[in-house]
Amino acid sequence: MEWEIVGYAAAALTMFGFLPQLLKMVRTKSVDDVSLVMMVQMGLGVFLWMAYGLHLRNSPLIVANVVSLATLGLGLFVYFRYTTRRYFR
């Protein structure tokens, strides 16, 4: 079995894991039930996985985490656009 194929399959299943939440945030224009701490924690974790993938020169890790980081970045943009909470007064 070619393990890189397994890596890409795993990446395809997980890199869009935040997408349903992002779509719901955009559709409802509400982020009241979304945790900013979770999004930041996931973003930092994904960034570290991407750095690890770059260090190993592992394409599945790099691609999956670049896409995941972009999705989370978009999620943070939407979060701050629709939030009713005030974090930076």
PDB file of N, CA and C in Angstrom:
ATOM      1  N   MET A   1       0.850  -1.186   0.000  1.00  0.00           N
ATOM      2  CA  MET A   1       0.000   0.000   0.000  1.00  0.00           C
ATOM      3  C   MET A   1       0.888   1.239   0.000  1.00  0.00           C
ATOM      4  N   GLU A   2       0.522   2.211  -0.787  1.00  0.00           N
ATOM      5  CA  GLU A   2       1.255   3.478  -0.842  1.00  0.00           C
ATOM      6  C   GLU A   2       0.767   4.375   0.295  1.00  0.00           C
ATOM      7  N   TRP A   3       1.615   4.614   1.300  1.00  0.00           N
ATOM      8  CA  TRP A   3       1.206   5.351   2.489  1.00  0.00           C
ATOM      9  C   TRP A   3       0.931   6.826   2.212  1.00  0.00           C
ATOM     10  N   GLU A   4       1.500   7.379   1.159  1.00  0.00           N
ATOM     11  CA  GLU A   4       1.196   8.767   0.831  1.00  0.00           C
ATOM     12  C   GLU A   4      -0.272   8.906   0.423  1.00  0.00           C
ATOM     13  N   ILE A   5      -0.825   7.892  -0.219  1.00  0.00           N
ATOM     14  CA  ILE A   5      -2.247   7.899  -0.578  1.00  0.00           C
ATOM     15  C   ILE A   5      -3.097   7.904   0.693  1.00  0.00           C
ATOM     16  N   VAL A   6      -2.689   7.107   1.670  1.00  0.00           N
ATOM     17  CA  VAL A   6      -3.396   7.097   2.957  1.00  0.00           C
ATOM     18  C   VAL A   6      -3.329   8.485   3.592  1.00  0.00           C
ATOM     19  N   GLY A   7      -2.158   9.113   3.516  1.00  0.00           N
ATOM     20  CA  GLY A   7      -2.005  10.460   4.062  1.00  0.00           C
ATOM     21  C   GLY A   7      -2.913  11.455   3.388  1.00  0.00           C
ATOM     22  N   TYR A   8      -3.001  11.405   2.063  1.00  0.00           N
ATOM     23  CA  TYR A   8      -3.894  12.318   1.343  1.00  0.00           C
ATOM     24  C   TYR A   8      -5.367  12.023   1.646  1.00  0.00           C
ATOM     25  N   ALA A   9      -5.708  10.747   1.799  1.00  0.00           N
ATOM     26  CA  ALA A   9      -7.093  10.410   2.149  1.00  0.00           C
ATOM     27  C   ALA A   9      -7.445  10.958   3.530  1.00  0.00           C
ATOM     28  N   ALA A  10      -6.541  10.787   4.484  1.00  0.00           N
ATOM     29  CA  ALA A  10      -6.764  11.330   5.825  1.00  0.00           C
ATOM     30  C   ALA A  10      -6.876  12.852   5.768  1.00  0.00           C
ATOM     31  N   ALA A  11      -6.016  13.472   4.981  1.00  0.00           N
ATOM     32  CA  ALA A  11      -6.047  14.929   4.843  1.00  0.00           C
ATOM     33  C   ALA A  11      -7.369  15.392   4.253  1.00  0.00           C
ATOM     34  N   ALA A  12      -7.844  14.698   3.236  1.00  0.00           N
ATOM     35  CA  ALA A  12      -9.109  15.078   2.595  1.00  0.00           C
ATOM     36  C   ALA A  12     -10.271  14.977   3.574  1.00  0.00           C
ATOM     37  N   LEU A  13     -10.230  14.003   4.453  1.00  0.00           N
ATOM     38  CA  LEU A  13     -11.317  13.821   5.416  1.00  0.00           C
ATOM     39  C   LEU A  13     -11.269  14.829   6.556  1.00  0.00           C
ATOM     40  N   THR A  14     -10.085  15.318   6.887  1.00  0.00           N
ATOM     41  CA  THR A  14      -9.964  16.184   8.060  1.00  0.00           C
ATOM     42  C   THR A  14      -9.750  17.658   7.756  1.00  0.00           C
ATOM     43  N   MET A  15      -9.190  17.996   6.606  1.00  0.00           N
ATOM     44  CA  MET A  15      -8.855  19.401   6.392  1.00  0.00           C
ATOM     45  C   MET A  15     -10.076  20.286   6.238  1.00  0.00           C
ATOM     46  N   PHE A  16     -11.216  19.714   5.911  1.00  0.00           N
ATOM     47  CA  PHE A  16     -12.432  20.513   5.804  1.00  0.00           C
ATOM     48  C   PHE A  16     -13.354  20.298   7.001  1.00  0.00           C
ATOM     49  N   GLY A  17     -12.806  19.832   8.110  1.00  0.00           N
ATOM     50  CA  GLY A  17     -13.602  19.565   9.305  1.00  0.00           C
ATOM     51  C   GLY A  17     -14.297  20.789   9.869  1.00  0.00           C
ATOM     52  N   PHE A  18     -13.718  21.959   9.682  1.00  0.00           N
ATOM     53  CA  PHE A  18     -14.315  23.191  10.203  1.00  0.00           C
ATOM     54  C   PHE A  18     -15.306  23.807   9.211  1.00  0.00           C
ATOM     55  N   LEU A  19     -15.324  23.321   7.991  1.00  0.00           N
ATOM     56  CA  LEU A  19     -16.162  23.911   6.940  1.00  0.00           C
ATOM     57  C   LEU A  19     -17.654  23.928   7.283  1.00  0.00           C
ATOM     58  N   PRO A  20     -18.243  22.855   7.824  1.00  0.00           N
ATOM     59  CA  PRO A  20     -19.671  22.930   8.175  1.00  0.00           C
ATOM     60  C   PRO A  20     -19.968  24.044   9.182  1.00  0.00           C
ATOM     61  N   GLN A  21     -19.081  24.238  10.162  1.00  0.00           N
ATOM     62  CA  GLN A  21     -19.273  25.308  11.138  1.00  0.00           C
ATOM     63  C   GLN A  21     -19.167  26.671  10.470  1.00  0.00           C
ATOM     64  N   LEU A  22     -18.204  26.813   9.582  1.00  0.00           N
ATOM     65  CA  LEU A  22     -18.022  28.067   8.859  1.00  0.00           C
ATOM     66  C   LEU A  22     -19.258  28.391   8.022  1.00  0.00           C
ATOM     67  N   LEU A  23     -19.767  27.407   7.310  1.00  0.00           N
ATOM     68  CA  LEU A  23     -20.969  27.622   6.496  1.00  0.00           C
ATOM     69  C   LEU A  23     -22.167  28.011   7.354  1.00  0.00           C
ATOM     70  N   LYS A  24     -22.291  27.388   8.524  1.00  0.00           N
ATOM     71  CA  LYS A  24     -23.391  27.731   9.427  1.00  0.00           C
ATOM     72  C   LYS A  24     -23.244  29.160   9.945  1.00  0.00           C
ATOM     73  N   MET A  25     -22.007  29.559  10.259  1.00  0.00           N
ATOM     74  CA  MET A  25     -21.765  30.924  10.725  1.00  0.00           C
ATOM     75  C   MET A  25     -22.175  31.938   9.663  1.00  0.00           C
ATOM     76  N   VAL A  26     -21.840  31.676   8.415  1.00  0.00           N
ATOM     77  CA  VAL A  26     -22.167  32.589   7.318  1.00  0.00           C
ATOM     78  C   VAL A  26     -23.668  32.587   7.054  1.00  0.00           C
ATOM     79  N   ARG A  27     -24.265  31.398   7.037  1.00  0.00           N
ATOM     80  CA  ARG A  27     -25.697  31.277   6.733  1.00  0.00           C
ATOM     81  C   ARG A  27     -26.553  31.965   7.797  1.00  0.00           C
ATOM     82  N   THR A  28     -26.218  31.772   9.070  1.00  0.00           N
ATOM     83  CA  THR A  28     -27.038  32.330  10.155  1.00  0.00           C
ATOM     84  C   THR A  28     -26.589  33.723  10.580  1.00  0.00           C
ATOM     85  N   LYS A  29     -25.392  34.127  10.130  1.00  0.00           N
ATOM     86  CA  LYS A  29     -24.803  35.402  10.558  1.00  0.00           C
ATOM     87  C   LYS A  29     -24.725  35.481  12.082  1.00  0.00           C
ATOM     88  N   SER A  30     -24.480  34.336  12.693  1.00  0.00           N
ATOM     89  CA  SER A  30     -24.374  34.255  14.145  1.00  0.00           C
ATOM     90  C   SER A  30     -23.156  33.417  14.524  1.00  0.00           C
ATOM     91  N   VAL A  31     -22.408  33.921  15.489  1.00  0.00           N
ATOM     92  CA  VAL A  31     -21.253  33.183  16.012  1.00  0.00           C
ATOM     93  C   VAL A  31     -21.343  33.045  17.525  1.00  0.00           C
ATOM     94  N   ASP A  32     -22.539  33.243  18.058  1.00  0.00           N
ATOM     95  CA  ASP A  32     -22.725  33.228  19.508  1.00  0.00           C
ATOM     96  C   ASP A  32     -22.353  31.889  20.143  1.00  0.00           C
ATOM     97  N   ASP A  33     -22.511  30.791  19.423  1.00  0.00           N
ATOM     98  CA  ASP A  33     -22.207  29.475  19.987  1.00  0.00           C
ATOM     99  C   ASP A  33     -20.839  28.953  19.559  1.00  0.00           C
ATOM    100  N   VAL A  34     -20.011  29.814  18.981  1.00  0.00           N
ATOM    101  CA  VAL A  34     -18.691  29.405  18.518  1.00  0.00           C
ATOM    102  C   VAL A  34     -17.651  29.894  19.518  1.00  0.00           C
ATOM    103  N   SER A  35     -16.729  29.020  19.883  1.00  0.00           N
ATOM    104  CA  SER A  35     -15.697  29.361  20.852  1.00  0.00           C
ATOM    105  C   SER A  35     -14.474  29.953  20.158  1.00  0.00           C
ATOM    106  N   LEU A  36     -14.153  31.201  20.488  1.00  0.00           N
ATOM    107  CA  LEU A  36     -12.952  31.837  19.955  1.00  0.00           C
ATOM    108  C   LEU A  36     -11.703  31.101  20.429  1.00  0.00           C
ATOM    109  N   VAL A  37     -11.701  30.661  21.671  1.00  0.00           N
ATOM    110  CA  VAL A  37     -10.544  29.929  22.214  1.00  0.00           C
ATOM    111  C   VAL A  37     -10.307  28.655  21.407  1.00  0.00           C
ATOM    112  N   MET A  38     -11.373  27.934  21.057  1.00  0.00           N
ATOM    113  CA  MET A  38     -11.229  26.723  20.254  1.00  0.00           C
ATOM    114  C   MET A  38     -10.634  27.047  18.894  1.00  0.00           C
ATOM    115  N   MET A  39     -11.109  28.125  18.283  1.00  0.00           N
ATOM    116  CA  MET A  39     -10.616  28.477  16.952  1.00  0.00           C
ATOM    117  C   MET A  39      -9.137  28.862  16.997  1.00  0.00           C
ATOM    118  N   VAL A  40      -8.736  29.619  17.998  1.00  0.00           N
ATOM    119  CA  VAL A  40      -7.327  30.011  18.127  1.00  0.00           C
ATOM    120  C   VAL A  40      -6.466  28.790  18.434  1.00  0.00           C
ATOM    121  N   GLN A  41      -6.936  27.932  19.335  1.00  0.00           N
ATOM    122  CA  GLN A  41      -6.203  26.715  19.675  1.00  0.00           C
ATOM    123  C   GLN A  41      -6.027  25.827  18.455  1.00  0.00           C
ATOM    124  N   MET A  42      -7.095  25.638  17.694  1.00  0.00           N
ATOM    125  CA  MET A  42      -7.000  24.834  16.471  1.00  0.00           C
ATOM    126  C   MET A  42      -6.043  25.470  15.475  1.00  0.00           C
ATOM    127  N   GLY A  43      -6.119  26.789  15.336  1.00  0.00           N
ATOM    128  CA  GLY A  43      -5.227  27.489  14.425  1.00  0.00           C
ATOM    129  C   GLY A  43      -3.764  27.302  14.791  1.00  0.00           C
ATOM    130  N   LEU A  44      -3.459  27.406  16.075  1.00  0.00           N
ATOM    131  CA  LEU A  44      -2.077  27.199  16.514  1.00  0.00           C
ATOM    132  C   LEU A  44      -1.629  25.757  16.294  1.00  0.00           C
ATOM    133  N   GLY A  45      -2.515  24.816  16.588  1.00  0.00           N
ATOM    134  CA  GLY A  45      -2.192  23.407  16.367  1.00  0.00           C
ATOM    135  C   GLY A  45      -1.960  23.103  14.895  1.00  0.00           C
ATOM    136  N   VAL A  46      -2.819  23.627  14.043  1.00  0.00           N
ATOM    137  CA  VAL A  46      -2.686  23.416  12.600  1.00  0.00           C
ATOM    138  C   VAL A  46      -1.395  24.055  12.096  1.00  0.00           C
ATOM    139  N   PHE A  47      -1.080  25.261  12.588  1.00  0.00           N
ATOM    140  CA  PHE A  47       0.159  25.920  12.197  1.00  0.00           C
ATOM    141  C   PHE A  47       1.371  25.068  12.570  1.00  0.00           C
ATOM    142  N   LEU A  48       1.361  24.504  13.770  1.00  0.00           N
ATOM    143  CA  LEU A  48       2.478  23.653  14.200  1.00  0.00           C
ATOM    144  C   LEU A  48       2.574  22.381  13.360  1.00  0.00           C
ATOM    145  N   TRP A  49       1.433  21.780  13.017  1.00  0.00           N
ATOM    146  CA  TRP A  49       1.444  20.608  12.121  1.00  0.00           C
ATOM    147  C   TRP A  49       2.007  20.986  10.755  1.00  0.00           C
ATOM    148  N   MET A  50       1.653  22.181  10.276  1.00  0.00           N
ATOM    149  CA  MET A  50       2.178  22.631   8.992  1.00  0.00           C
ATOM    150  C   MET A  50       3.692  22.813   9.071  1.00  0.00           C
ATOM    151  N   ALA A  51       4.168  23.412  10.160  1.00  0.00           N
ATOM    152  CA  ALA A  51       5.612  23.592  10.340  1.00  0.00           C
ATOM    153  C   ALA A  51       6.314  22.239  10.401  1.00  0.00           C
ATOM    154  N   TYR A  52       5.704  21.285  11.082  1.00  0.00           N
ATOM    155  CA  TYR A  52       6.259  19.935  11.169  1.00  0.00           C
ATOM    156  C   TYR A  52       6.306  19.290   9.782  1.00  0.00           C
ATOM    157  N   GLY A  53       5.246  19.441   9.023  1.00  0.00           N
ATOM    158  CA  GLY A  53       5.208  18.908   7.663  1.00  0.00           C
ATOM    159  C   GLY A  53       6.261  19.544   6.774  1.00  0.00           C
ATOM    160  N   LEU A  54       6.457  20.858   6.927  1.00  0.00           N
ATOM    161  CA  LEU A  54       7.501  21.534   6.158  1.00  0.00           C
ATOM    162  C   LEU A  54       8.885  20.999   6.531  1.00  0.00           C
ATOM    163  N   HIS A  55       9.091  20.790   7.828  1.00  0.00           N
ATOM    164  CA  HIS A  55      10.369  20.241   8.290  1.00  0.00           C
ATOM    165  C   HIS A  55      10.628  18.858   7.682  1.00  0.00           C
ATOM    166  N   LEU A  56       9.583  18.032   7.647  1.00  0.00           N
ATOM    167  CA  LEU A  56       9.714  16.677   7.097  1.00  0.00           C
ATOM    168  C   LEU A  56       9.638  16.648   5.572  1.00  0.00           C
ATOM    169  N   ARG A  57       9.217  17.773   4.973  1.00  0.00           N
ATOM    170  CA  ARG A  57       8.955  17.837   3.531  1.00  0.00           C
ATOM    171  C   ARG A  57       7.908  16.801   3.128  1.00  0.00           C
ATOM    172  N   ASN A  58       6.851  16.740   3.927  1.00  0.00           N
ATOM    173  CA  ASN A  58       5.778  15.771   3.748  1.00  0.00           C
ATOM    174  C   ASN A  58       4.581  16.460   3.109  1.00  0.00           C
ATOM    175  N   SER A  59       4.357  16.182   1.844  1.00  0.00           N
ATOM    176  CA  SER A  59       3.310  16.867   1.085  1.00  0.00           C
ATOM    177  C   SER A  59       1.910  16.744   1.687  1.00  0.00           C
ATOM    178  N   PRO A  60       1.475  15.551   2.104  1.00  0.00           N
ATOM    179  CA  PRO A  60       0.120  15.470   2.677  1.00  0.00           C
ATOM    180  C   PRO A  60      -0.047  16.358   3.914  1.00  0.00           C
ATOM    181  N   LEU A  61       0.944  16.394   4.782  1.00  0.00           N
ATOM    182  CA  LEU A  61       0.858  17.248   5.971  1.00  0.00           C
ATOM    183  C   LEU A  61       0.829  18.725   5.588  1.00  0.00           C
ATOM    184  N   ILE A  62       1.649  19.093   4.639  1.00  0.00           N
ATOM    185  CA  ILE A  62       1.723  20.495   4.231  1.00  0.00           C
ATOM    186  C   ILE A  62       0.418  20.940   3.597  1.00  0.00           C
ATOM    187  N   VAL A  63      -0.049  20.203   2.610  1.00  0.00           N
ATOM    188  CA  VAL A  63      -1.275  20.583   1.887  1.00  0.00           C
ATOM    189  C   VAL A  63      -2.470  20.628   2.825  1.00  0.00           C
ATOM    190  N   ALA A  64      -2.642  19.590   3.622  1.00  0.00           N
ATOM    191  CA  ALA A  64      -3.795  19.524   4.520  1.00  0.00           C
ATOM    192  C   ALA A  64      -3.799  20.685   5.499  1.00  0.00           C
ATOM    193  N   ASN A  65      -2.647  21.021   6.029  1.00  0.00           N
ATOM    194  CA  ASN A  65      -2.608  22.063   7.043  1.00  0.00           C
ATOM    195  C   ASN A  65      -2.639  23.466   6.463  1.00  0.00           C
ATOM    196  N   VAL A  66      -2.168  23.667   5.250  1.00  0.00           N
ATOM    197  CA  VAL A  66      -2.326  24.963   4.591  1.00  0.00           C
ATOM    198  C   VAL A  66      -3.813  25.215   4.331  1.00  0.00           C
ATOM    199  N   VAL A  67      -4.514  24.206   3.834  1.00  0.00           N
ATOM    200  CA  VAL A  67      -5.957  24.350   3.579  1.00  0.00           C
ATOM    201  C   VAL A  67      -6.705  24.555   4.896  1.00  0.00           C
ATOM    202  N   SER A  68      -6.368  23.774   5.909  1.00  0.00           N
ATOM    203  CA  SER A  68      -7.024  23.912   7.216  1.00  0.00           C
ATOM    204  C   SER A  68      -6.783  25.291   7.810  1.00  0.00           C
ATOM    205  N   LEU A  69      -5.558  25.783   7.705  1.00  0.00           N
ATOM    206  CA  LEU A  69      -5.233  27.098   8.239  1.00  0.00           C
ATOM    207  C   LEU A  69      -6.001  28.198   7.492  1.00  0.00           C
ATOM    208  N   ALA A  70      -6.130  28.051   6.186  1.00  0.00           N
ATOM    209  CA  ALA A  70      -6.902  29.020   5.408  1.00  0.00           C
ATOM    210  C   ALA A  70      -8.373  29.005   5.821  1.00  0.00           C
ATOM    211  N   THR A  71      -8.923  27.811   6.022  1.00  0.00           N
ATOM    212  CA  THR A  71     -10.323  27.692   6.441  1.00  0.00           C
ATOM    213  C   THR A  71     -10.531  28.314   7.821  1.00  0.00           C
ATOM    214  N   LEU A  72      -9.608  28.042   8.739  1.00  0.00           N
ATOM    215  CA  LEU A  72      -9.716  28.629  10.076  1.00  0.00           C
ATOM    216  C   LEU A  72      -9.517  30.138  10.039  1.00  0.00           C
ATOM    217  N   GLY A  73      -8.627  30.613   9.176  1.00  0.00           N
ATOM    218  CA  GLY A  73      -8.442  32.054   9.031  1.00  0.00           C
ATOM    219  C   GLY A  73      -9.707  32.730   8.544  1.00  0.00           C
ATOM    220  N   LEU A  74     -10.364  32.118   7.579  1.00  0.00           N
ATOM    221  CA  LEU A  74     -11.642  32.628   7.097  1.00  0.00           C
ATOM    222  C   LEU A  74     -12.682  32.585   8.217  1.00  0.00           C
ATOM    223  N   GLY A  75     -12.646  31.504   9.004  1.00  0.00           N
ATOM    224  CA  GLY A  75     -13.556  31.393  10.140  1.00  0.00           C
ATOM    225  C   GLY A  75     -13.344  32.511  11.160  1.00  0.00           C
ATOM    226  N   LEU A  76     -12.085  32.855  11.429  1.00  0.00           N
ATOM    227  CA  LEU A  76     -11.808  33.959  12.351  1.00  0.00           C
ATOM    228  C   LEU A  76     -12.308  35.287  11.791  1.00  0.00           C
ATOM    229  N   PHE A  77     -12.136  35.491  10.485  1.00  0.00           N
ATOM    230  CA  PHE A  77     -12.655  36.701   9.845  1.00  0.00           C
ATOM    231  C   PHE A  77     -14.169  36.791  10.027  1.00  0.00           C
ATOM    232  N   VAL A  78     -14.863  35.706   9.736  1.00  0.00           N
ATOM    233  CA  VAL A  78     -16.325  35.668   9.883  1.00  0.00           C
ATOM    234  C   VAL A  78     -16.710  35.849  11.342  1.00  0.00           C
ATOM    235  N   TYR A  79     -15.968  35.219  12.246  1.00  0.00           N
ATOM    236  CA  TYR A  79     -16.252  35.329  13.672  1.00  0.00           C
ATOM    237  C   TYR A  79     -16.244  36.797  14.104  1.00  0.00           C
ATOM    238  N   PHE A  80     -15.177  37.517  13.753  1.00  0.00           N
ATOM    239  CA  PHE A  80     -15.086  38.910  14.192  1.00  0.00           C
ATOM    240  C   PHE A  80     -16.052  39.824  13.437  1.00  0.00           C
ATOM    241  N   ARG A  81     -16.451  39.410  12.271  1.00  0.00           N
ATOM    242  CA  ARG A  81     -17.444  40.203  11.533  1.00  0.00           C
ATOM    243  C   ARG A  81     -18.823  40.115  12.185  1.00  0.00           C
ATOM    244  N   TYR A  82     -19.188  38.929  12.658  1.00  0.00           N
ATOM    245  CA  TYR A  82     -20.540  38.719  13.181  1.00  0.00           C
ATOM    246  C   TYR A  82     -20.629  38.668  14.700  1.00  0.00           C
ATOM    247  N   THR A  83     -19.526  38.808  15.401  1.00  0.00           N
ATOM    248  CA  THR A  83     -19.587  38.672  16.848  1.00  0.00           C
ATOM    249  C   THR A  83     -20.311  39.851  17.490  1.00  0.00           C
ATOM    250  N   THR A  84     -21.027  39.552  18.560  1.00  0.00           N
ATOM    251  CA  THR A  84     -21.665  40.594  19.352  1.00  0.00           C
ATOM    252  C   THR A  84     -20.851  40.851  20.611  1.00  0.00           C
ATOM    253  N   ARG A  85     -19.809  40.047  20.821  1.00  0.00           N
ATOM    254  CA  ARG A  85     -18.932  40.219  21.978  1.00  0.00           C
ATOM    255  C   ARG A  85     -17.899  41.299  21.654  1.00  0.00           C
ATOM    256  N   ARG A  86     -17.418  41.956  22.657  1.00  0.00           N
ATOM    257  CA  ARG A  86     -16.401  42.981  22.456  1.00  0.00           C
ATOM    258  C   ARG A  86     -15.115  42.530  23.155  1.00  0.00           C
ATOM    259  N   TYR A  87     -14.097  42.212  22.356  1.00  0.00           N
ATOM    260  CA  TYR A  87     -12.823  41.736  22.911  1.00  0.00           C
ATOM    261  C   TYR A  87     -11.772  42.823  22.955  1.00  0.00           C
ATOM    262  N   PHE A  88     -11.844  43.764  22.045  1.00  0.00           N
ATOM    263  CA  PHE A  88     -10.778  44.754  21.917  1.00  0.00           C
ATOM    264  C   PHE A  88     -11.332  46.174  22.113  1.00  0.00           C
ATOM    265  N   ARG A  89     -11.655  46.510  23.339  1.00  0.00           N
ATOM    266  CA  ARG A  89     -12.184  47.860  23.604  1.00  0.00           C
ATOM    267  C   ARG A  89     -11.057  48.808  23.864  1.00  0.00           C
TER     268      ARG A  89
END
